[in-house]
PDB file of C-alpha atoms and ligand atoms in Angstrom:
ATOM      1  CA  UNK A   1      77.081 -11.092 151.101  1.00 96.00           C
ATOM      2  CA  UNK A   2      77.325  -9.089 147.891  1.00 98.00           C
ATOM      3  CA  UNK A   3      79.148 -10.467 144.667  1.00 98.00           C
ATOM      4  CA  UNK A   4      79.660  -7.468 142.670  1.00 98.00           C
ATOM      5  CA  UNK A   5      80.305  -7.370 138.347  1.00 98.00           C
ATOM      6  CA  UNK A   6      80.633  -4.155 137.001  1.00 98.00           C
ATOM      7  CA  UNK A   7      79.917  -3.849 133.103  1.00 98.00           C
ATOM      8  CA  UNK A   8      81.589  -1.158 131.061  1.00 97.00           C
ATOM      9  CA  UNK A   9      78.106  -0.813 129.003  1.00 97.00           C
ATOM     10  CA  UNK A  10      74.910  -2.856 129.180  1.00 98.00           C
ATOM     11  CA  UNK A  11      70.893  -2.596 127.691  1.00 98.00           C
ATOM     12  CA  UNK A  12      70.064  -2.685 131.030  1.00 98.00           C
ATOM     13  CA  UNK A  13      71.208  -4.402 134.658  1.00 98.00           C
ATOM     14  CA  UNK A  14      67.734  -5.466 135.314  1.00 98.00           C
ATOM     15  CA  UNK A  15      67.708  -7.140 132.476  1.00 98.00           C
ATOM     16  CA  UNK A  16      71.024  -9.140 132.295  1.00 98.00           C
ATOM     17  CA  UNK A  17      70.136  -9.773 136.473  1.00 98.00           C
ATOM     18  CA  UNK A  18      66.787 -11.861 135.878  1.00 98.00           C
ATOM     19  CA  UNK A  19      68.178 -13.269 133.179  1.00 98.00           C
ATOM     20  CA  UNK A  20      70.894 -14.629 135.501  1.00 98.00           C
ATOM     21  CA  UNK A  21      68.297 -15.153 138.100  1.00 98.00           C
ATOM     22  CA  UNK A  22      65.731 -17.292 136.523  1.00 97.00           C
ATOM     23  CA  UNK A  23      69.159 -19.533 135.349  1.00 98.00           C
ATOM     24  CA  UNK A  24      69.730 -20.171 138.993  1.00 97.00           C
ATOM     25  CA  UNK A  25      72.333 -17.201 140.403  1.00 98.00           C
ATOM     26  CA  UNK A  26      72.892 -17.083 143.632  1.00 98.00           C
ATOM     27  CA  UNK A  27      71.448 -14.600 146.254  1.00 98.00           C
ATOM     28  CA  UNK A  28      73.555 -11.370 146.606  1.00 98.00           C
ATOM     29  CA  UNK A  29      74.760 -10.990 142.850  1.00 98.00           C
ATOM     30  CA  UNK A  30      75.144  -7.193 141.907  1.00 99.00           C
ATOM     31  CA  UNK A  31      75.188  -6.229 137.990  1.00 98.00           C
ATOM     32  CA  UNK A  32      76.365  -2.609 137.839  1.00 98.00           C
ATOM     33  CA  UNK A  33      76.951  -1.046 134.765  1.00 98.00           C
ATOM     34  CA  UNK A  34      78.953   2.315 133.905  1.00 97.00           C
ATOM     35  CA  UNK A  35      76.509   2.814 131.281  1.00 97.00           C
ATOM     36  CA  UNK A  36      72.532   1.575 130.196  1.00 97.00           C
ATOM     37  CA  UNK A  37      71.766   2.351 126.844  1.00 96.00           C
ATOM     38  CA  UNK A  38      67.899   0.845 127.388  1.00 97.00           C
ATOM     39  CA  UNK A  39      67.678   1.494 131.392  1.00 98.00           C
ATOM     40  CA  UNK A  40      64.124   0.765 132.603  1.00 98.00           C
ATOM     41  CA  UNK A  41      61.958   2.565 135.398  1.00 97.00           C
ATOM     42  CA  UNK A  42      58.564   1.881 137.005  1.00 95.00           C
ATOM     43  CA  UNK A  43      55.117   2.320 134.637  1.00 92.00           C
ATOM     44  CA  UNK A  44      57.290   1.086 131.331  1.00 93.00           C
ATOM     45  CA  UNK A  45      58.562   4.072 131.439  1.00 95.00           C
ATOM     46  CA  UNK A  46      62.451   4.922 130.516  1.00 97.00           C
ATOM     47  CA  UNK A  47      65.019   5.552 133.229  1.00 97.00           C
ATOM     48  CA  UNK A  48      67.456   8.801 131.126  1.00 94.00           C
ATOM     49  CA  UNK A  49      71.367   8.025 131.508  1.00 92.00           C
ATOM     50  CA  UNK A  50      73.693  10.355 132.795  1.00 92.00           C
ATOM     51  CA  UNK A  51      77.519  10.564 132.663  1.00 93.00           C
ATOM     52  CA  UNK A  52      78.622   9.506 135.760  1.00 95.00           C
ATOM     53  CA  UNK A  53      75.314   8.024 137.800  1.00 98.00           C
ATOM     54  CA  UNK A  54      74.905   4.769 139.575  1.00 98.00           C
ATOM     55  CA  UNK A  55      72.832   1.877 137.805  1.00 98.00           C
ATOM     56  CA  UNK A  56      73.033  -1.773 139.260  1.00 98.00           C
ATOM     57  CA  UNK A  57      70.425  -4.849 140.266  1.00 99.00           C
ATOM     58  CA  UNK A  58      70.690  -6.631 142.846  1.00 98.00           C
ATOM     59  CA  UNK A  59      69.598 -10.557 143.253  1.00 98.00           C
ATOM     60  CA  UNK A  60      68.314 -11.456 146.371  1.00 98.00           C
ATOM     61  CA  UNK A  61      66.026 -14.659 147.361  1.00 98.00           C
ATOM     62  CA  UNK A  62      63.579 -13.997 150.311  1.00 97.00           C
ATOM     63  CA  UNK A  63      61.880 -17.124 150.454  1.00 93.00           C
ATOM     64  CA  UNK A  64      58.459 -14.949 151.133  1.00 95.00           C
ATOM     65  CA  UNK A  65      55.266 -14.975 150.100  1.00 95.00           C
ATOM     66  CA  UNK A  66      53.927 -12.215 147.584  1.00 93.00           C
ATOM     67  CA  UNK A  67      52.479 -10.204 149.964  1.00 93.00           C
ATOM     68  CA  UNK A  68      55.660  -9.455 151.586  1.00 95.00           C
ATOM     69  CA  UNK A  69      57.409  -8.051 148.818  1.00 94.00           C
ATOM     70  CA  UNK A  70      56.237  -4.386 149.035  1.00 96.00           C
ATOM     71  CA  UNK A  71      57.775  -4.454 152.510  1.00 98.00           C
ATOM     72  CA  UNK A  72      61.580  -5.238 150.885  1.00 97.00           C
ATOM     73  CA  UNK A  73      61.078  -2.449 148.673  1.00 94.00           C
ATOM     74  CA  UNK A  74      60.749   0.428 151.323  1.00 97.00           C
ATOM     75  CA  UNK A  75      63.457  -1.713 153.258  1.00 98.00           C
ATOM     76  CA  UNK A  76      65.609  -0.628 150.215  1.00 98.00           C
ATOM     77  CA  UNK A  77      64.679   2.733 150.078  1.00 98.00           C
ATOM     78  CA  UNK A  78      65.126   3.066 153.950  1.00 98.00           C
ATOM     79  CA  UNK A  79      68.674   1.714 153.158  1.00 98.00           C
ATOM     80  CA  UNK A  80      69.388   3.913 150.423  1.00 98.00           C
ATOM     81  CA  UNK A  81      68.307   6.933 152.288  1.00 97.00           C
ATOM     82  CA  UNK A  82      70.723   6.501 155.002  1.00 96.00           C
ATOM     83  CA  UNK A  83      73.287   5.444 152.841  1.00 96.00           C
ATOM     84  CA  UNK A  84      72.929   8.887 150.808  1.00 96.00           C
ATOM     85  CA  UNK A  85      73.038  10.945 153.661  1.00 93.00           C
ATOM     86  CA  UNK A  86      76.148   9.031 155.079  1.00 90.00           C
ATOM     87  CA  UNK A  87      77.568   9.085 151.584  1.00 89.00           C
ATOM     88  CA  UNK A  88      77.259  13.069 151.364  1.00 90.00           C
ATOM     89  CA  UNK A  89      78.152  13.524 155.358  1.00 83.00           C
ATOM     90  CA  UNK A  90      74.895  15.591 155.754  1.00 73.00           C
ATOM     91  CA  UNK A  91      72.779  14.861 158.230  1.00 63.00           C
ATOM     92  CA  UNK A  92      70.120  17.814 157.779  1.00 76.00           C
ATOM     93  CA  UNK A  93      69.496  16.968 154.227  1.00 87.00           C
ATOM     94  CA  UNK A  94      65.868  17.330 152.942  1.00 94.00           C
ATOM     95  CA  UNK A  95      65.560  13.699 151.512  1.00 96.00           C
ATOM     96  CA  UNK A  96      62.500  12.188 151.741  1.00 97.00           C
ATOM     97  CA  UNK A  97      61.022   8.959 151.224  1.00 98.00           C
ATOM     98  CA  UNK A  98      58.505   8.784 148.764  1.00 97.00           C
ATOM     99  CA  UNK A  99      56.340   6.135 148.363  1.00 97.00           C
ATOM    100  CA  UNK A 100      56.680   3.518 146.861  1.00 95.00           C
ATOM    101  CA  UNK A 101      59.888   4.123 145.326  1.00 92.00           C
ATOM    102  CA  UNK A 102      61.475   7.187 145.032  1.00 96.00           C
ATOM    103  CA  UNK A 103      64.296   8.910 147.265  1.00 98.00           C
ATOM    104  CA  UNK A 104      63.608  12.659 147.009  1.00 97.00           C
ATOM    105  CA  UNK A 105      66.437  15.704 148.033  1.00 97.00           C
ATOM    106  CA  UNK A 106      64.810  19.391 147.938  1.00 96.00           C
ATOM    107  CA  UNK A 107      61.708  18.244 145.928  1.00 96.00           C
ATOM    108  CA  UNK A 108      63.767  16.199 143.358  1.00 97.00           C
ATOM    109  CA  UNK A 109      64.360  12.960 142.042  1.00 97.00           C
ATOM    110  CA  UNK A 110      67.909  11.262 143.083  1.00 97.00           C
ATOM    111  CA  UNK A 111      66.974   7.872 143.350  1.00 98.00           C
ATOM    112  CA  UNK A 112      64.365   5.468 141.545  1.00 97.00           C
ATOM    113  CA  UNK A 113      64.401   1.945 142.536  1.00 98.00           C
ATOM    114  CA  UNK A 114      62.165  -0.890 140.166  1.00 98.00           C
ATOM    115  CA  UNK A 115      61.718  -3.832 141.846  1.00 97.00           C
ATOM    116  CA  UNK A 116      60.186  -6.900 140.010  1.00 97.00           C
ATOM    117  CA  UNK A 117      60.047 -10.536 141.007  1.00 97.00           C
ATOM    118  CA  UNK A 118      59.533 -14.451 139.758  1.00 97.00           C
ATOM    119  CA  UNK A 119      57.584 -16.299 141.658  1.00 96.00           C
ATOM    120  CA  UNK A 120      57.908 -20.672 142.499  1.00 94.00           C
ATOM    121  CA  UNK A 121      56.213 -22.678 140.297  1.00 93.00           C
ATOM    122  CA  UNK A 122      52.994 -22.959 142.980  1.00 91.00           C
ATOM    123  CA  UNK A 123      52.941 -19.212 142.260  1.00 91.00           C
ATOM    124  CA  UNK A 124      52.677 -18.496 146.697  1.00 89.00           C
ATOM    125  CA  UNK A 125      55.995 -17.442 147.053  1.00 95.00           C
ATOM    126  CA  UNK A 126      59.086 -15.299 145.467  1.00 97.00           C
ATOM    127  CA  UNK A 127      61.601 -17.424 144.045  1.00 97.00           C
ATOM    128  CA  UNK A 128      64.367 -14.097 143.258  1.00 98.00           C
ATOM    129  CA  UNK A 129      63.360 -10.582 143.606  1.00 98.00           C
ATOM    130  CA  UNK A 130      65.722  -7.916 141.321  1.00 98.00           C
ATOM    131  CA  UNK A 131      66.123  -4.265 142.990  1.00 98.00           C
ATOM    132  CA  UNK A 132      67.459  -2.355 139.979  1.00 98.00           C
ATOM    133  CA  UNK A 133      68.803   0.608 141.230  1.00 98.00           C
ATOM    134  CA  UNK A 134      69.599   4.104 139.724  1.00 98.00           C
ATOM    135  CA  UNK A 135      71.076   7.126 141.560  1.00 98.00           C
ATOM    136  CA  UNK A 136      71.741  10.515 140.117  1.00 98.00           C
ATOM    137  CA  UNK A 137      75.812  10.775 141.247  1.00 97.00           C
ATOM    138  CA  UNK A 138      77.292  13.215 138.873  1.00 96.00           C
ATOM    139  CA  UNK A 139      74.041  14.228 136.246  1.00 95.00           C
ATOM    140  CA  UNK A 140      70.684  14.841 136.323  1.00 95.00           C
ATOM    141  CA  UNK A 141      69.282  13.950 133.117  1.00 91.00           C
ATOM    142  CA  UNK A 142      65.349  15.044 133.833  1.00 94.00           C
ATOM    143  CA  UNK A 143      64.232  18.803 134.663  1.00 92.00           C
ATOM    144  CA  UNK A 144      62.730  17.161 138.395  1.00 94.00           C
ATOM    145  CA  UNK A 145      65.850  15.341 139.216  1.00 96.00           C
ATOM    146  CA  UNK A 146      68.613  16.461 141.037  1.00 97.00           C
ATOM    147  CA  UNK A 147      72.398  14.646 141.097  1.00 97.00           C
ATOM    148  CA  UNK A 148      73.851  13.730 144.798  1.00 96.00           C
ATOM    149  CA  UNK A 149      76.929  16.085 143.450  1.00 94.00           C
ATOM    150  CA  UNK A 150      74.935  19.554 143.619  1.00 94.00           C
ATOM    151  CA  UNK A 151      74.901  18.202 147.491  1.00 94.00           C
ATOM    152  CA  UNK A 152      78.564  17.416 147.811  1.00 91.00           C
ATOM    153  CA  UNK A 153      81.571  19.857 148.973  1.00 80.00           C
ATOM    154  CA  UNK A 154      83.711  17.150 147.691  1.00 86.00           C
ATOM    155  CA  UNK A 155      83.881  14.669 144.720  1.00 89.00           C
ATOM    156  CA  UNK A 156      81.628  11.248 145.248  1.00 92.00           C
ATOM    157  CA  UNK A 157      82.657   8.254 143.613  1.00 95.00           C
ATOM    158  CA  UNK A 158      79.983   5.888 142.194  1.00 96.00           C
ATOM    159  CA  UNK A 159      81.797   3.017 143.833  1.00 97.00           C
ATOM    160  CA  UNK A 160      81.407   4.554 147.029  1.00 96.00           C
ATOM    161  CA  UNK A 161      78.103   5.525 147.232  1.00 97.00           C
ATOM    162  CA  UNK A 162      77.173   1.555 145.969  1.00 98.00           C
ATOM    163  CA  UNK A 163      79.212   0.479 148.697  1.00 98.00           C
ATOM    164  CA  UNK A 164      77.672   2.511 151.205  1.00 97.00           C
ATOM    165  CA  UNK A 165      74.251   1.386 149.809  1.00 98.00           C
ATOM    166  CA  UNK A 166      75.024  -2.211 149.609  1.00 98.00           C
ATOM    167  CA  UNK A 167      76.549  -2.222 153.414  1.00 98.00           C
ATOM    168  CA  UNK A 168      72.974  -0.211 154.610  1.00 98.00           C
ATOM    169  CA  UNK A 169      70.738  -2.785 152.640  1.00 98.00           C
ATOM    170  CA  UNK A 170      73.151  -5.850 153.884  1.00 98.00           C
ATOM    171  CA  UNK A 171      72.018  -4.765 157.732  1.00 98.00           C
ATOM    172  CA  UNK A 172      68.946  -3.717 157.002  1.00 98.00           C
ATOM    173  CA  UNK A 173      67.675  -7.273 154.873  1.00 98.00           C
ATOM    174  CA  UNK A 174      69.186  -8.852 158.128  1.00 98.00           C
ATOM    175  CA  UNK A 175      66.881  -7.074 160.509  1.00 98.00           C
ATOM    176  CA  UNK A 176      64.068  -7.658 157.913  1.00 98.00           C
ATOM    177  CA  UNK A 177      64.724 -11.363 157.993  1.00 97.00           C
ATOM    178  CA  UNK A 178      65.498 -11.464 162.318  1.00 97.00           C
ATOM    179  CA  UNK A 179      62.329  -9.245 163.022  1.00 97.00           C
ATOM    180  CA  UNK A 180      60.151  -8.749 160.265  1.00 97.00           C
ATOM    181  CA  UNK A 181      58.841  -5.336 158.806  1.00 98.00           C
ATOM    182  CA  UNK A 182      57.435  -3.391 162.290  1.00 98.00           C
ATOM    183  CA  UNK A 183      61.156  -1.116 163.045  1.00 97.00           C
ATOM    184  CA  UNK A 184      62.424  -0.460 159.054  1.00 98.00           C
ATOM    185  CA  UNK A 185      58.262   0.597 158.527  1.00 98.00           C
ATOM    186  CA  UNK A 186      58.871   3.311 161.609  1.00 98.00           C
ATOM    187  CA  UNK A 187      62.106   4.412 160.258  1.00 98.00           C
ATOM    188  CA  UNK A 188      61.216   4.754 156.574  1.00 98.00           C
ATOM    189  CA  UNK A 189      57.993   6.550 157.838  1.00 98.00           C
ATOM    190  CA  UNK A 190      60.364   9.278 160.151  1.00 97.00           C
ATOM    191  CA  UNK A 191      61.814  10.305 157.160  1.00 97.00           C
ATOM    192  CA  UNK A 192      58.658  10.227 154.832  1.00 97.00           C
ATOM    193  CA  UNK A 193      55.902  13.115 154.359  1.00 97.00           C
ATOM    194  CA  UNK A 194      54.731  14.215 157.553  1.00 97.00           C
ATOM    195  CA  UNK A 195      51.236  12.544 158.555  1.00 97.00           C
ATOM    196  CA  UNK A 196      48.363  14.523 156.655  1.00 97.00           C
ATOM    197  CA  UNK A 197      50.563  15.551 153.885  1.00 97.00           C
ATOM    198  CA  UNK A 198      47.947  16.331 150.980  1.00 97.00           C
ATOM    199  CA  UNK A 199      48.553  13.476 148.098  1.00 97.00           C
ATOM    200  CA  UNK A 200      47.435  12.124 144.945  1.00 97.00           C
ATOM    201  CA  UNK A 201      47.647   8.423 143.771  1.00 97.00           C
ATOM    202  CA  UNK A 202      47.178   7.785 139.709  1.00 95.00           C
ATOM    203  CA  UNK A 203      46.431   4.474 138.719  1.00 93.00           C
ATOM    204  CA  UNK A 204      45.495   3.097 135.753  1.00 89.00           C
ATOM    205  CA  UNK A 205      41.744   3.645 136.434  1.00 90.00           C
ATOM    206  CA  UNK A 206      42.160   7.019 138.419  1.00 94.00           C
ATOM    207  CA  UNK A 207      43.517   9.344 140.187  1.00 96.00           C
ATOM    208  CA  UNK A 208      42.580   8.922 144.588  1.00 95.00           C
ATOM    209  CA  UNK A 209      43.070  11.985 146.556  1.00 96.00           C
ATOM    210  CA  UNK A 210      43.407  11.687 150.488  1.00 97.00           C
ATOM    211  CA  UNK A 211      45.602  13.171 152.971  1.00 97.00           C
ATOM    212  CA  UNK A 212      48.579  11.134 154.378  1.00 97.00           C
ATOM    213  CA  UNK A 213      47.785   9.115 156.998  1.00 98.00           C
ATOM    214  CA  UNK A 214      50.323   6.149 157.476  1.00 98.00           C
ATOM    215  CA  UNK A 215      52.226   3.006 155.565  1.00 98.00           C
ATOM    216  CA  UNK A 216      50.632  -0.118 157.067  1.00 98.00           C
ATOM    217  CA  UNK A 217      52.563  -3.459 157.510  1.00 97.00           C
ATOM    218  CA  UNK A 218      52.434  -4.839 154.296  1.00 98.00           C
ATOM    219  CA  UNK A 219      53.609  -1.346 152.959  1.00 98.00           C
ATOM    220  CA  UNK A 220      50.493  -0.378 151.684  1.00 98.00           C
ATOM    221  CA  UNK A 221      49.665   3.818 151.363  1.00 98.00           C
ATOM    222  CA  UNK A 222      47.208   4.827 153.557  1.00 98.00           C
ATOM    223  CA  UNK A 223      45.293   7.432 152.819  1.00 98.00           C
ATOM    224  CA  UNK A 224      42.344   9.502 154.497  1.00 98.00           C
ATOM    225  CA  UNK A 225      39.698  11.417 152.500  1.00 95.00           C
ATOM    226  CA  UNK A 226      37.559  14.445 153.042  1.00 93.00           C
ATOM    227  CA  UNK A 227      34.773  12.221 153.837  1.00 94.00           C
ATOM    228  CA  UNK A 228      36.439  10.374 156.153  1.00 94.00           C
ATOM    229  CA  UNK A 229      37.320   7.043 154.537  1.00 96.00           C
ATOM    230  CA  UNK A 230      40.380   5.271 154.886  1.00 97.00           C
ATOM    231  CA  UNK A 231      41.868   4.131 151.618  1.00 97.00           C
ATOM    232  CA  UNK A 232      44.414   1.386 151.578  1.00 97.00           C
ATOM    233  CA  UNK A 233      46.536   1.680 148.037  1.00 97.00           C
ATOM    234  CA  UNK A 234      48.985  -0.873 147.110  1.00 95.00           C
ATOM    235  CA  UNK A 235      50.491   0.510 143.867  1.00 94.00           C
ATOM    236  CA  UNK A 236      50.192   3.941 142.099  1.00 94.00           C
ATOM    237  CA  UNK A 237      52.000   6.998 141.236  1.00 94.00           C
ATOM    238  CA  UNK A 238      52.106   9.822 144.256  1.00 96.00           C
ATOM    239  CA  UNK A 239      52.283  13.085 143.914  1.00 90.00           C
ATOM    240  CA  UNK A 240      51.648  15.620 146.366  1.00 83.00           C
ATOM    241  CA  UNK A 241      49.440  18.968 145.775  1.00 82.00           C
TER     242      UNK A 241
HETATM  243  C1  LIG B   1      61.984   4.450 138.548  1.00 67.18           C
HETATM  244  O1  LIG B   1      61.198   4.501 137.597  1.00 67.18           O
HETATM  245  O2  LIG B   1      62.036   5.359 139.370  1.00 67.18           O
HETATM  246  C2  LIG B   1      62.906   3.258 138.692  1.00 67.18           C
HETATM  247  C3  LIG B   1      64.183   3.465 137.950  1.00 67.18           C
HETATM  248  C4  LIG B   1      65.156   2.304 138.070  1.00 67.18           C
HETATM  249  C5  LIG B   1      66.369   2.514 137.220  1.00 67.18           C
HETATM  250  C6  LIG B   1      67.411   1.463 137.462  1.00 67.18           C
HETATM  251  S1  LIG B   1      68.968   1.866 136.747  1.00 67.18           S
HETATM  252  C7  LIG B   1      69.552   0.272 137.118  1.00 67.18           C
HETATM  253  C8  LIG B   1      68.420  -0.698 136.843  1.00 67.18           C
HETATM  254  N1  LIG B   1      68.427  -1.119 135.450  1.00 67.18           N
HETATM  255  C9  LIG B   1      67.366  -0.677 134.788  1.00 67.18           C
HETATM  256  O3  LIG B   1      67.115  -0.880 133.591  1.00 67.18           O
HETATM  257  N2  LIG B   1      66.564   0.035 135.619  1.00 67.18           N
HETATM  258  C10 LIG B   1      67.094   0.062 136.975  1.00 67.18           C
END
C-alpha cells in the first residue's frame, strides 16, 4: 500500500507530507528523507539529526472521527515495536511502549513518533492524518537516547528497518480497520509499563501523579491516585519516578 520517495535532504518530512496532503495525495505516500535540517517533535519541540537515522511521514486517510485518532497512534507504536525487535532479531529486548509516543530500549529514547491531522470541512472527522517518524539507526544525538545500532551484532540499514516498519503498520492499520482498537490496545499494553508503574503526566497547567493503571479504548492514560481517583489523561508528557 506504501508509495515510498526518499529525499537526499529536506526541512522536514512532516512538513513537505501535509503539504502534499492537504493538495489531495493519496493514502499510503511515504516522504523519507536522508537528512532534516528543521525536523520537528511533539510540544514544538526540535527532533536533533543524526548521521545515519530514519526520518519519514507517512499519509494515511482513516475516514474516522477525532476521537479515534489517539488509537492509530499507539497502533503505530505497537507496529514499530515489533518491527524493531524483528529488525534487530532480539526477542528479549527491553523496549517499552511509552505512552503516547515514544518507543523506549533500556530506559532510552529510539523512537519518537508526531502525529498531527486535518480534519473535513464539518470539522467531525479526519480528512489525512501524517505519522512522522524518527528512529535512532546509527546515532543518538540526545544524552537519553539510544541508536538501534548499540543493539545490533550486525550492520542495520535504514531501508530495512522502514521496510520492516512499514510491512508491521500495513497489517496492523488492516486489523485496526477489520476490528477496531480492542486486540492492538492489549498488545501495545503487554509490552508497556507494568500495571501500577509510578508516573507523572505534565501538561500545560500541571503536573498529575498516579500510578499506572491501564490505556482505555480511545487510548486515553489511565491513571490511579493515592486517594483513590481514577484519572483519565488524553495528552501530556510521562515520565516515570
Ligand atoms: C517526538 O517528539 O518524539 C516526535 C519526533 C518525530 C520526529 C520525526 S523525524 C521525521 C518526521 N519529520 C519531522 O519533522 N518530525 C518527524
Amino acid at each position: 500500500m506504501w508509495s515510498i520517495k526518499t529525499f537526499e535532504a529536506l526541512g522536514s518530512t512532516q512538513d513537505q507530507l501535509k503539504s502534499l496532503a492537504e493538495d489531495g495525495a493519496l493514502e499510503g505516500l511515504v516522504i523519507q528523507a536522508l537528512s532534516q535540517t528543521k525536523g520537528r517533535g511533539r510540544h514544538g519541540r526540535k527532533w536533533e539529526e543524526g548521521a545515519g537515522n530514519l526520518y519519514m511521514s507517512i499519509l494515511l486517510r482513516p475516514e474516522c472521527e477525532l476521537a479515534h485518532i489517539a488509537q492509530l497512534s499507539l497502533t503505530a507504536s505497537l507496529a514499530i515495536a515489533i518491527a524493531l525487535k524483528k529488525s534487530l532479531n532480539k526477542h528479549e529486548l527491553n523496549l517499552i511502549v511509552k505512552w503516547p509516543n515514544d518507543i523506549l530500549i533500556n530506559n532510552k529514547k529510539c523512537v519518537g513518533i508526531l502525529p498531527e491531522s486535518g480534519l473535513t470541512p464539518d470539522n467531525k472527522k479526519i480528512q489525512w492524518l501524517a505519522l512522522g517518524i524518527g528512529v535512532n539507526i546509527k546515532s543518538a544525538p540526545i544524552e537519553t537516547s539510544c541508536a538501534l545500532s548499540q543493539y545490533s551484532g550486525k550492520n542495520i540499514s535504514t531501508e530495512s528497518v522502514r521496510d520492516d516498519i512499514l510491512g508491521e503498520l500495513e497489517s496492523d492499520y488492516r486489523l485496526w480497520k477489520s476490528e477496531g482498537f480492542q486486540n492492538i490496545r492489549k498488545k501495545w499494553l503487554s509490552l508497556s509499563y507494568p500495571k501500577g508503574s509510578r508516573m507523572q503526566v505534565k501538561q500545560a497547567h500541571g503536573t498529575i501523579e498516579g500510578n499506572f493503571e491501564t490505556i482505555d479504548e480511545y487510548a486515553n492514560l489511565i491513571l490511579q491516585t493515592k486517594e483513590g481517583e481514577r484519572l483519565k489523561i488524553s495528552s501530556g508528557e510521562l515520565l516515570l519516578v
